[in-house]
Tab-separated table of C-alpha atoms in Angstrom:
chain	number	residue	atom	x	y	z
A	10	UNK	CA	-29.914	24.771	11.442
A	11	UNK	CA	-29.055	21.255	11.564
A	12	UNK	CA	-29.603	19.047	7.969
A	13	UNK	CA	-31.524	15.760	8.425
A	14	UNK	CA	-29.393	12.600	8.288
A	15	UNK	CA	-25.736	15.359	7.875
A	16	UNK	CA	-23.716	16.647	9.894
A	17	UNK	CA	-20.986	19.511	8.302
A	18	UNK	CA	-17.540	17.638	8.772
A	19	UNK	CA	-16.142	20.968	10.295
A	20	UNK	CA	-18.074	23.366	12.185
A	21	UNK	CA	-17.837	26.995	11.370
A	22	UNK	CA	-19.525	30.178	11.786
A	23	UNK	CA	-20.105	33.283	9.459
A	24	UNK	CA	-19.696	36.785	10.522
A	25	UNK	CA	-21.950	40.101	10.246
A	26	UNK	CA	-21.331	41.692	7.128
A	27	UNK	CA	-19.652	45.260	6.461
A	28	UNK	CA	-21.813	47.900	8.116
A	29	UNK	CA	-20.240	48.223	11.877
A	30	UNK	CA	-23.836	49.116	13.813
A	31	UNK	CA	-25.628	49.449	10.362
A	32	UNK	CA	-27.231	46.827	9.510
A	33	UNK	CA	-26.307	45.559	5.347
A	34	UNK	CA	-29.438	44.516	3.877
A	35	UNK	CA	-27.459	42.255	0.554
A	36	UNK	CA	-28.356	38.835	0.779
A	37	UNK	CA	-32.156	39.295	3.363
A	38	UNK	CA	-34.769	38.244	1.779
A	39	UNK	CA	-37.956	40.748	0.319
A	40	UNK	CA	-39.540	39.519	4.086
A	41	UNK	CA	-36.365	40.068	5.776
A	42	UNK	CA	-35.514	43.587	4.741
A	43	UNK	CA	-39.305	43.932	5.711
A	44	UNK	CA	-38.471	42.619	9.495
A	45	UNK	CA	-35.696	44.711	9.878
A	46	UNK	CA	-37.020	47.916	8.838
A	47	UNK	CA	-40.368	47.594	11.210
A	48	UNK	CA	-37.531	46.499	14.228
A	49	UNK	CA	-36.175	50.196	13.459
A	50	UNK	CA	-39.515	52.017	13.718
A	51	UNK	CA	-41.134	51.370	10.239
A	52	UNK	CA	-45.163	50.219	10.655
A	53	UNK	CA	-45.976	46.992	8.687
A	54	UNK	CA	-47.557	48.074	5.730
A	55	UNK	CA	-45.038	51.409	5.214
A	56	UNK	CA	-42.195	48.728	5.702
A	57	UNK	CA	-43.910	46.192	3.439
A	58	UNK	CA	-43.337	49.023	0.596
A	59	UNK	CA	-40.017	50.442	1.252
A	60	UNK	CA	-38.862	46.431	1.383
A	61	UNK	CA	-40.443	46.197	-2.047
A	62	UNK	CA	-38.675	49.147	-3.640
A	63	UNK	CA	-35.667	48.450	-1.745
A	64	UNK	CA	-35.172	45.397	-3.642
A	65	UNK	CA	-35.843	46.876	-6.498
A	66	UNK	CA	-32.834	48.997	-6.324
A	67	UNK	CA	-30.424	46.859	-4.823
A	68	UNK	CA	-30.499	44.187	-7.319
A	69	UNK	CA	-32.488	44.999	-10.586
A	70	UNK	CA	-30.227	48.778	-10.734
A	71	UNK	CA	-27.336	48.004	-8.417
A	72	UNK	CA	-27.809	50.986	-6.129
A	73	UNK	CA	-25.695	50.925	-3.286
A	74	UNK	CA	-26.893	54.680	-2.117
A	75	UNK	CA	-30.397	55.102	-0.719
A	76	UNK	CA	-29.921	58.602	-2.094
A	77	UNK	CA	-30.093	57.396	-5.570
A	78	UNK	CA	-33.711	55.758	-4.460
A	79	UNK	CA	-35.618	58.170	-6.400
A	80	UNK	CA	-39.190	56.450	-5.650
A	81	UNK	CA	-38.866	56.356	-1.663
A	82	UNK	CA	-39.339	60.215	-0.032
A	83	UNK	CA	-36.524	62.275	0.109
A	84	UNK	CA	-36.809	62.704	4.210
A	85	UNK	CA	-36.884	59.069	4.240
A	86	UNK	CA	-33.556	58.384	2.793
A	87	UNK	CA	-31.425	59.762	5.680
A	88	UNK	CA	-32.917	57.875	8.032
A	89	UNK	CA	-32.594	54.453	5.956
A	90	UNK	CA	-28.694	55.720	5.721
A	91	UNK	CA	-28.701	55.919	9.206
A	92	UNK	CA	-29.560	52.661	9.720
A	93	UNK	CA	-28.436	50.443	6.501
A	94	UNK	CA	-25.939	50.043	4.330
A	95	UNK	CA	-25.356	48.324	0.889
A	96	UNK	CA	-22.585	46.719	0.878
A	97	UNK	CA	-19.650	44.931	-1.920
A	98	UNK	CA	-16.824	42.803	-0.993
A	99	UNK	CA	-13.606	44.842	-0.510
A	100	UNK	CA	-12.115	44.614	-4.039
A	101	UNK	CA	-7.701	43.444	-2.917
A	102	UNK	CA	-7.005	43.046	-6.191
A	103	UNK	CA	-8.207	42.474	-9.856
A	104	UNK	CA	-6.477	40.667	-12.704
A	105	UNK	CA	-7.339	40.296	-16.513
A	106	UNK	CA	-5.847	37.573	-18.341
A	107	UNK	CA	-4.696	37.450	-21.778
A	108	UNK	CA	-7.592	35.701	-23.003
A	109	UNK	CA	-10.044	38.328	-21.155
A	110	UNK	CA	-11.011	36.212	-18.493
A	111	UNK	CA	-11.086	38.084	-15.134
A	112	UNK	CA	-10.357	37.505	-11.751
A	113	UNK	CA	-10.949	39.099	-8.596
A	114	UNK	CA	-8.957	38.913	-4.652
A	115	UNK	CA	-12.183	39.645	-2.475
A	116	UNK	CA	-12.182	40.621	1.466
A	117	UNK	CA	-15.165	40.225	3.662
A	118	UNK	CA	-15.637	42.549	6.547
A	119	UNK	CA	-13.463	40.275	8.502
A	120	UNK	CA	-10.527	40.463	6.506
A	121	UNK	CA	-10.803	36.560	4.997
A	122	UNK	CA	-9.955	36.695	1.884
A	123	UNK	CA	-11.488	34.261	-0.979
A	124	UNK	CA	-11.467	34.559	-4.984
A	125	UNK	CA	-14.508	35.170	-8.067
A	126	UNK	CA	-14.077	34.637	-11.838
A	127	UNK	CA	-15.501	35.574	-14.771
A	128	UNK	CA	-15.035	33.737	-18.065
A	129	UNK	CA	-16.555	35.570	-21.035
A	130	UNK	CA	-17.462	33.258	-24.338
A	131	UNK	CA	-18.987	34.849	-27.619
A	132	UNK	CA	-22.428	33.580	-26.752
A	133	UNK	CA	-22.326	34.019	-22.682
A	134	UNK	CA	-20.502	35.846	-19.731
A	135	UNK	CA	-20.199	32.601	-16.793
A	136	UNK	CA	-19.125	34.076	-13.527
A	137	UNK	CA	-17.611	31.580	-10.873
A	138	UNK	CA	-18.322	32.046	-7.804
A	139	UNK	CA	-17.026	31.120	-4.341
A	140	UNK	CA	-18.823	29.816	-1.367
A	141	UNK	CA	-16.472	29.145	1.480
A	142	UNK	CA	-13.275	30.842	2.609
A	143	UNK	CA	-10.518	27.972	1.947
A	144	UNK	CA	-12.379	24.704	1.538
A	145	UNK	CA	-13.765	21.916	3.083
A	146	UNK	CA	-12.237	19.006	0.806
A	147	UNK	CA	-8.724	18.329	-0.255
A	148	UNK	CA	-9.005	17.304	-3.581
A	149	UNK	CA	-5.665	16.390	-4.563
A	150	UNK	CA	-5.279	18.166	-7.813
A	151	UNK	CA	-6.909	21.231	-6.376
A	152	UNK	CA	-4.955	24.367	-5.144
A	153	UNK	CA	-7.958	25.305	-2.967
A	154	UNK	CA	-8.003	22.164	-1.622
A	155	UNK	CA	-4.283	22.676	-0.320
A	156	UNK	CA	-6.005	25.376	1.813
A	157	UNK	CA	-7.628	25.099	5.605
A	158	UNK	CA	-11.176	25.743	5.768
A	159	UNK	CA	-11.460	29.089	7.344
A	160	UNK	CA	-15.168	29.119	7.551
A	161	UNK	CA	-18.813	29.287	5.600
A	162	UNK	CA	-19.617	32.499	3.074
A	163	UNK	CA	-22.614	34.208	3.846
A	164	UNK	CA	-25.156	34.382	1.792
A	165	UNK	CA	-24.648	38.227	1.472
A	166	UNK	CA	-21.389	37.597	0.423
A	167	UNK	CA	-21.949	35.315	-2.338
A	168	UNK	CA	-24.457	37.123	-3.753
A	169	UNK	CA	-22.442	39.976	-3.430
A	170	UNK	CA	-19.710	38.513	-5.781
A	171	UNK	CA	-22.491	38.741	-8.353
A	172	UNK	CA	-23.396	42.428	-7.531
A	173	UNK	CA	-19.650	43.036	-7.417
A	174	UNK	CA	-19.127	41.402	-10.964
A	175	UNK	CA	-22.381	43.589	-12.418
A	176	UNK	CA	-20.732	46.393	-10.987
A	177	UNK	CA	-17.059	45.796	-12.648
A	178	UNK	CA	-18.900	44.773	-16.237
A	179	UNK	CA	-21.420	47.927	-16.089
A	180	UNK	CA	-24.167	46.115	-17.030
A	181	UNK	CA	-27.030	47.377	-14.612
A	182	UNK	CA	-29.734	49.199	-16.533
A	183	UNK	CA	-29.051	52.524	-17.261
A	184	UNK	CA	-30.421	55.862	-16.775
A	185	UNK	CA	-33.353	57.305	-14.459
A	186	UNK	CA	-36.292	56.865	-12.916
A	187	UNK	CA	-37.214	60.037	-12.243
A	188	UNK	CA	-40.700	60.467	-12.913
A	189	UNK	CA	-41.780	56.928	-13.014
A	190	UNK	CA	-43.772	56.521	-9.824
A	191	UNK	CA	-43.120	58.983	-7.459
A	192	UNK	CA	-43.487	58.977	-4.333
A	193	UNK	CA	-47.246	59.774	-2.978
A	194	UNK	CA	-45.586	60.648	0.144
A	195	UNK	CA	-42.916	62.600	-0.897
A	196	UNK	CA	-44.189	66.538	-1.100
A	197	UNK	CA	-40.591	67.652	-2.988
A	198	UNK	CA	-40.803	64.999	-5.366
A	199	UNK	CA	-40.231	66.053	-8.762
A	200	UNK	CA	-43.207	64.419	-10.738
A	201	UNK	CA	-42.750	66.176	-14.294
A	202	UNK	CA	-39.474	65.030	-15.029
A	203	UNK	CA	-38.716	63.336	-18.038
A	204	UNK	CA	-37.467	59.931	-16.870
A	205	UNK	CA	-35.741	57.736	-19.030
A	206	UNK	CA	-34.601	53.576	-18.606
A	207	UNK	CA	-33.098	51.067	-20.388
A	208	UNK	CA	-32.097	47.820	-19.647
A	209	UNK	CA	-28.706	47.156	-21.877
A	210	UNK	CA	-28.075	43.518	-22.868
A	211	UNK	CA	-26.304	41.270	-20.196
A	212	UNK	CA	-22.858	40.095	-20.433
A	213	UNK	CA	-23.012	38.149	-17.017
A	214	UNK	CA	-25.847	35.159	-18.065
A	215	UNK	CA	-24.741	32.367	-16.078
A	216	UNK	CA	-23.645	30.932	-12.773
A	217	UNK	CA	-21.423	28.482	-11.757
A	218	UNK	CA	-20.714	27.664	-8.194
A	219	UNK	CA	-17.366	26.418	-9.101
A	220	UNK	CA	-15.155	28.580	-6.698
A	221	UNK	CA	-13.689	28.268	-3.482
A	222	UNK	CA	-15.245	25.717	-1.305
A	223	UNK	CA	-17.675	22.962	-1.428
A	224	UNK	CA	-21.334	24.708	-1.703
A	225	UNK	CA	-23.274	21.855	0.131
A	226	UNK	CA	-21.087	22.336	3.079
A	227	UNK	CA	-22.668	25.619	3.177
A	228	UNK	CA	-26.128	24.507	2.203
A	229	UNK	CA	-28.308	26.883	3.864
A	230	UNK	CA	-26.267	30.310	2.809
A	231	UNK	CA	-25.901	28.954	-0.736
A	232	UNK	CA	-29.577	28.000	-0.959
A	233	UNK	CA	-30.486	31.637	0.298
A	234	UNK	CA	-27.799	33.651	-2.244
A	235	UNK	CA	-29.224	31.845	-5.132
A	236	UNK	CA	-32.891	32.219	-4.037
A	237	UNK	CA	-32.332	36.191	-4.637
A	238	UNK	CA	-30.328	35.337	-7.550
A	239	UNK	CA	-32.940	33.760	-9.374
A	240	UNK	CA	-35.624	36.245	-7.783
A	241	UNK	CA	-37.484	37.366	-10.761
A	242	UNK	CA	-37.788	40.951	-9.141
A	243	UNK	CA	-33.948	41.191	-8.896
A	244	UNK	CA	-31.317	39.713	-10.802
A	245	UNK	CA	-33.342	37.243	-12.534
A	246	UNK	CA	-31.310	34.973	-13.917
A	247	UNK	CA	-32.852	31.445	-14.718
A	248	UNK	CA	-32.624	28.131	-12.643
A	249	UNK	CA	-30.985	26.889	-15.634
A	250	UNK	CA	-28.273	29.177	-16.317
A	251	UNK	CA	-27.024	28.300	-12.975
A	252	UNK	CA	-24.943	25.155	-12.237
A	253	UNK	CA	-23.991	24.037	-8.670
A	254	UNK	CA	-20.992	22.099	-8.680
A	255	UNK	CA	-20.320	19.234	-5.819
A	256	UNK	CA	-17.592	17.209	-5.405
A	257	UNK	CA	-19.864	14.515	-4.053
A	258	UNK	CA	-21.699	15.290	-1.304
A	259	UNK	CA	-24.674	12.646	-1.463
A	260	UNK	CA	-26.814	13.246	1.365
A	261	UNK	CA	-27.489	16.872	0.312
A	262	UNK	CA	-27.738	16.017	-3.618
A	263	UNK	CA	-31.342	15.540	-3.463
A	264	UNK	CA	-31.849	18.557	-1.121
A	265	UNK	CA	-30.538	20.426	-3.591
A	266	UNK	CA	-32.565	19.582	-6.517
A	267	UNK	CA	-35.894	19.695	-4.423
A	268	UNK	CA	-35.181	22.805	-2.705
A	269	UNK	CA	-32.922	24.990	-5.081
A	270	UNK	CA	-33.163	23.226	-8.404
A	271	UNK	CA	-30.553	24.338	-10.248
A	272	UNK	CA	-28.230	22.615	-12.470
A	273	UNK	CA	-25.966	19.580	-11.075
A	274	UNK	CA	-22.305	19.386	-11.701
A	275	UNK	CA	-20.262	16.655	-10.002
A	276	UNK	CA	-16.388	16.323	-9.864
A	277	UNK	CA	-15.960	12.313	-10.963
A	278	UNK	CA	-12.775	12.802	-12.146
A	279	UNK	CA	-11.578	8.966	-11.799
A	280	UNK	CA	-13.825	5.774	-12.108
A	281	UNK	CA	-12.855	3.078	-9.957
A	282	UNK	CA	-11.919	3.593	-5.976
A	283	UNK	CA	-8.155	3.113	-5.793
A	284	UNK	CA	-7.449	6.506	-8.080
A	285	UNK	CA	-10.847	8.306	-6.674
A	286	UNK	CA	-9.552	7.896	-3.803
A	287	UNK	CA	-6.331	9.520	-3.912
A	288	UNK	CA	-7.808	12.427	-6.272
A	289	UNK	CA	-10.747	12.904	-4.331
A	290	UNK	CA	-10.947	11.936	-0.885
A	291	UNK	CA	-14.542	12.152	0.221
A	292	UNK	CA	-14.989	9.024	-1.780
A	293	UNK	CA	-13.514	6.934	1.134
A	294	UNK	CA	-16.955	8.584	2.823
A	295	UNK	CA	-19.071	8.467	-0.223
A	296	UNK	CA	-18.319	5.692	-2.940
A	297	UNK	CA	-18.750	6.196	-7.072
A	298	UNK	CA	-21.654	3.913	-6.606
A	299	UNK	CA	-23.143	6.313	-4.213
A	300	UNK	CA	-22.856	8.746	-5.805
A	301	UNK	CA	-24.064	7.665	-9.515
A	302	UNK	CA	-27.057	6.299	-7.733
A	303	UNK	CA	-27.599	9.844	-6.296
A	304	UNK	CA	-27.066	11.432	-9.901
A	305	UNK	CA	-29.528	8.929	-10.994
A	306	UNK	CA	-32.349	10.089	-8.217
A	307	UNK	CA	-31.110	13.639	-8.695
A	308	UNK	CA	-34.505	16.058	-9.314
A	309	UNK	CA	-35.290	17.389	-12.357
A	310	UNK	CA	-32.449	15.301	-14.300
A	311	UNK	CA	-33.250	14.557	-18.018
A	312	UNK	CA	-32.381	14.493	-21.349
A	313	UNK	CA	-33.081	18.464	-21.554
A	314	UNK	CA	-30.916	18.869	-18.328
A	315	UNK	CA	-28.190	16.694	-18.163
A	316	UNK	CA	-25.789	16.388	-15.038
A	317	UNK	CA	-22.303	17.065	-15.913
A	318	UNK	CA	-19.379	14.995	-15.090
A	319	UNK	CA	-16.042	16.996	-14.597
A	320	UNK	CA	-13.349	15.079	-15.175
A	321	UNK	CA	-9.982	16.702	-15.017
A	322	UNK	CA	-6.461	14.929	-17.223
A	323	UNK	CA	-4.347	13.989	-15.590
A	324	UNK	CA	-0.971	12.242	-17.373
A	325	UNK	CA	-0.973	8.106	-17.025
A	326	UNK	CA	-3.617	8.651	-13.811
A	327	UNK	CA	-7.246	8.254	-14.887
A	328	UNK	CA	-6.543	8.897	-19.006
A	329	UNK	CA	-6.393	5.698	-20.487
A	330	UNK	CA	-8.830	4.208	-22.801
A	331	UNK	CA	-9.871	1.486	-20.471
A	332	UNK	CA	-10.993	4.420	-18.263
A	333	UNK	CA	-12.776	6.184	-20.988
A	334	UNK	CA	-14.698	2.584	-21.643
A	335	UNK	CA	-15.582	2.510	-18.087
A	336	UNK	CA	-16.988	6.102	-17.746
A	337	UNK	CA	-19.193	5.510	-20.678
A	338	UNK	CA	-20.497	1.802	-18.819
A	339	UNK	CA	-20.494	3.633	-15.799
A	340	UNK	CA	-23.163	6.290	-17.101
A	341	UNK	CA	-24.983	4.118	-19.373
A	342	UNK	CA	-25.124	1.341	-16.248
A	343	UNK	CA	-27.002	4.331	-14.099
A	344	UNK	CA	-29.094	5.428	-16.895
A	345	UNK	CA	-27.681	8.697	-16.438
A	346	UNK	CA	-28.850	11.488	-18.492
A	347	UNK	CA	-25.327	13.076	-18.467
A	348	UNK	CA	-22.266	14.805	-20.293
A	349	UNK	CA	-18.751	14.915	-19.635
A	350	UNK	CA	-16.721	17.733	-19.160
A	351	UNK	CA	-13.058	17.059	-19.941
A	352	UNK	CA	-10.687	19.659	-18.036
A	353	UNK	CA	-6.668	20.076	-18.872
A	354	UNK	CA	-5.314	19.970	-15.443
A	355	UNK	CA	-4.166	23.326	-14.850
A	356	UNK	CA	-0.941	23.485	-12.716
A	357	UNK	CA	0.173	24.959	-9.914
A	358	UNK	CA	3.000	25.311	-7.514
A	359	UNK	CA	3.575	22.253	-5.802
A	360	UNK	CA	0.975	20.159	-7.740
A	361	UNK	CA	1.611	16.413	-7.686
A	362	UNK	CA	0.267	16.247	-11.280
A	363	UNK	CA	0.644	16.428	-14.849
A	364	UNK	CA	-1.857	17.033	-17.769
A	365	UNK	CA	-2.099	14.578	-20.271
A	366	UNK	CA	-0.726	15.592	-23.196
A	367	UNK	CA	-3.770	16.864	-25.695
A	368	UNK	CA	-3.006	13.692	-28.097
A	369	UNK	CA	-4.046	11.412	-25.058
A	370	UNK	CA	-6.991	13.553	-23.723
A	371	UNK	CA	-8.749	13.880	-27.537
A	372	UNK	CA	-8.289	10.059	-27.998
A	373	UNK	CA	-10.484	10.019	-24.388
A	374	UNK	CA	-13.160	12.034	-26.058
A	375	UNK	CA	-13.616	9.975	-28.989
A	376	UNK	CA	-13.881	6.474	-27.055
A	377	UNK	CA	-16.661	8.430	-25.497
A	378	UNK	CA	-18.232	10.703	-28.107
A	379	UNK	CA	-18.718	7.246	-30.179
A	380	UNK	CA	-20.617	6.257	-27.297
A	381	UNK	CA	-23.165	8.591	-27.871
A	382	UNK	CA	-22.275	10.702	-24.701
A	383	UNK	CA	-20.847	14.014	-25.462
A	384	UNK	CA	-17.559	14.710	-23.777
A	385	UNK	CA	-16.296	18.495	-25.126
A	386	UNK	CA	-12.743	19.060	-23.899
A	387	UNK	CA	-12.794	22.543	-21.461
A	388	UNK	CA	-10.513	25.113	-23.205
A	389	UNK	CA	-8.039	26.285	-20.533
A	390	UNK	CA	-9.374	29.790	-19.284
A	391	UNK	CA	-7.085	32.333	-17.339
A	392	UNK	CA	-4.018	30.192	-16.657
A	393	UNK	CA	-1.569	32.959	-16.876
A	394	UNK	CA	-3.492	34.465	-13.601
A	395	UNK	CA	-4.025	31.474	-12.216
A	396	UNK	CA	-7.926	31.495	-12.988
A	397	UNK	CA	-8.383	28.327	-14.509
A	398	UNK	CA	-10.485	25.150	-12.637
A	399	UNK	CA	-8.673	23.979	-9.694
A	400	UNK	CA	-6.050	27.213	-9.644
A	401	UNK	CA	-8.305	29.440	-7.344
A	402	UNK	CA	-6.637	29.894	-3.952
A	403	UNK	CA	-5.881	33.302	-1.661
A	404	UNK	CA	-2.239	33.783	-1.924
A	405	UNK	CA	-2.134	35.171	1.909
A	406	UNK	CA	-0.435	32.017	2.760
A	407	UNK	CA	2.371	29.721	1.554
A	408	UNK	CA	2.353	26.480	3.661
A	409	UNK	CA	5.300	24.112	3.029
A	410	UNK	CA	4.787	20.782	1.738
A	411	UNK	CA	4.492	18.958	5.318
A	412	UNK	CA	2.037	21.484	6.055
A	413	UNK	CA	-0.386	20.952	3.149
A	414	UNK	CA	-0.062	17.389	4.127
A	415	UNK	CA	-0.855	17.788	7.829
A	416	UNK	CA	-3.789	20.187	5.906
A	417	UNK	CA	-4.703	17.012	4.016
A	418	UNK	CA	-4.811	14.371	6.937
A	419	UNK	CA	-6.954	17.043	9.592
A	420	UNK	CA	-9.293	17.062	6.572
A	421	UNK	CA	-9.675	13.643	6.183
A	422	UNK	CA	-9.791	12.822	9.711
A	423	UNK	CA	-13.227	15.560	9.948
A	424	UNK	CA	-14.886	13.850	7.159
A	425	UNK	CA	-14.214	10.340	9.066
């Protein structure tokens, strides 16, 4: 579907999920799975139901076998086997840092291969999730940004990193629901058991779309993934324990806050033109000003939720205390309800970068603190697998340095 007043800087299609001539049923909607079960022989109102408990089971107990559907009739499963699948990512590898953060290689059905992480904290579990294969941008400082866009994630596979990452942390409630409303249909069904659920504690409570790719270059499957994520049949996880991160997309900022509402995060990361420019590109398409005024107009912005700057170190760049005095103007000039992340830049082969040293980069979050803006400085997470911000990138390929540059100049050409 084309976006009023934007037009995707490179054009690229997504793929049928796992399955073969089953169709997977992650990421459709409750009216969706409904569709597709009357187009295989289902009358409205039977399919209505099955949709219903169907949902139920794929994401509020993370059942990826219709046999384990203990409320739908045991001569009905078969057939939905038949006919639909459940599906994960393909799981190419998993790491676990030294610090406990983990990360995940993921495969689609199509082989393309793109990255999830999950950071646990003593008061939350934040899993970081990808929504392209490669990326759009080429954010200087960025390893995914060294990469070509391969194309769009589905929205079955991005919510599917969040099944995935239930699955690996064994959080989905346990036990059975046998004897809990039994099928009326269902002559073999075994009504007297002695059922038995909990739901344990979650470690997984929030969402940052922080991975791989730009998310409002992939509007549409984004929007849809965290729809079902915030379903309050399913997963249920709040609008605001998710955070959408953009790099500065401005026509699609207040698209975002209208139609999916979540929490705004937006990679500043310098504040004049000359050094945005080098470290992020798209601002020779949209400006600072631009995009403050759309952080000002973003929906839903206040005092309660603030939009957060990221703002990564980087040594004798965009550290100085003159820059720290103009980030606070900056925010205070745009009445911007805000906070500042401040990220160690976390190397990488090849990077172009250094990190300020952590003298230089606490003496940037006092000048800002006194301010009255709060500017906490990110605690590097999963370096030694290359987890942290800005390290995520599929390790299938190993251009040369003239070919991340000839990477760096297509890009810029597409976003004109």
């Amino acid at each position: 579907m084309q976006i009023p007043g934007h037009i995707d800087p490179v054009t690229t299609g997504t793929v049928p999920l796992r399955g073969g001539n089953r169709i997977d049923l992650v990421g459709l909607t409750r009216d969706a799975i409904g569709g597709v079960l009357v187009d295989a022989g289902l009358d409205a109102k039977a399919a209505k139901l099955r949709a219903k408990q169907i949902w139920h089971w794929i994401y509020h107990r993370g059942v990826t076998d219709f046999e384990a559907m203990t409320d739908i009739a045991k001569t009905m499963r078969p057939w939905l086997t038949d006919r639909f699948i459940i599906g994960r990512p393909t799981v190419r590898e998993a790491q676990v840092s030294s610090d406990g953060t983990r990360k995940w290689l993921l495969a689609a059905a199509d082989g393309q291969e793109y990255e999830m992480v999950f950071i646990p904290d003593a008061d939350r579990g934040t899993l970081c999730v990808s929504s392209q294969v490669g990326c759009t941008l080429n954010c200087r400082f960025c390893h995914t940004g060294t990469m070509r866009l391969v194309r769009n994630l589905a929205a079955g596979e991005i919510v599917g990193q969040v099944l995935l990452a239930r699955d690996a942390l064994g959080e989905w409630p346990k036990g059975t629901m046998a004897g809990f409303g039994a099928d009326p249909e269902d002559d073999d069904a075994d009504e007297d058991a002695a059922g038995h659920y909990t739901a344990d504690g979650r470690m997984l409570t929030n969402i940052v779309m922080m991975g791989m790719g730009e998310p409002l270059y992939n509007f549409d499957e984004v929007k849809g993934a965290l729809k079902i994520v915030m379903d309050g049949d399913g997963l249920a996880l709040s609008k605001r324990r998710i955070t959408l991160s953009t790099s500065g997309v401005v026509p699609m900022m207040a698209r975002a806050g209208e139609e999916i509402g979540v929490n705004l995060a937006v990679s500043l990361h310098a504040v004049n033109k000359e050094i945005r420019d080098e470290i992020v590109p798209l601002n020779r398409k949209y400006g600072i000003e631009e995009l403050l005024q759309a952080c000002a107009d973003y929906p839903g912005a206040n005092n309660a939720r603030r939009i957060t700057f990221e703002y990564v170190m980087l040594k004798d760049k965009n550290d100085s205390d003159a820059d720290a005095r103009e980030l606070v103007r900056l925010i205070k000039h745009y009445g911007l309800p805000a906070k500042v992340n401040l990220i160690p830049f976390n190397p990488w082969p090849g990077a172009p970068y250094e990190c300020s040293t952590p003298e230089r980069v606490r003496a940037f979050s006092s000048l800002i603190f006194k301010a009255g803006i709060s500017a906490p400085v990110r605690t590097p997470r999963g370096r030694d697998i290359m987890a942290a911000c800005g390290q995520l990138k599929s390790a299938a390929t190993k251009p040369t340095r003239a070919e991340l540059d000839r990477i760096a100049e297509e890009k810029q050409v597409a976003l004109g």
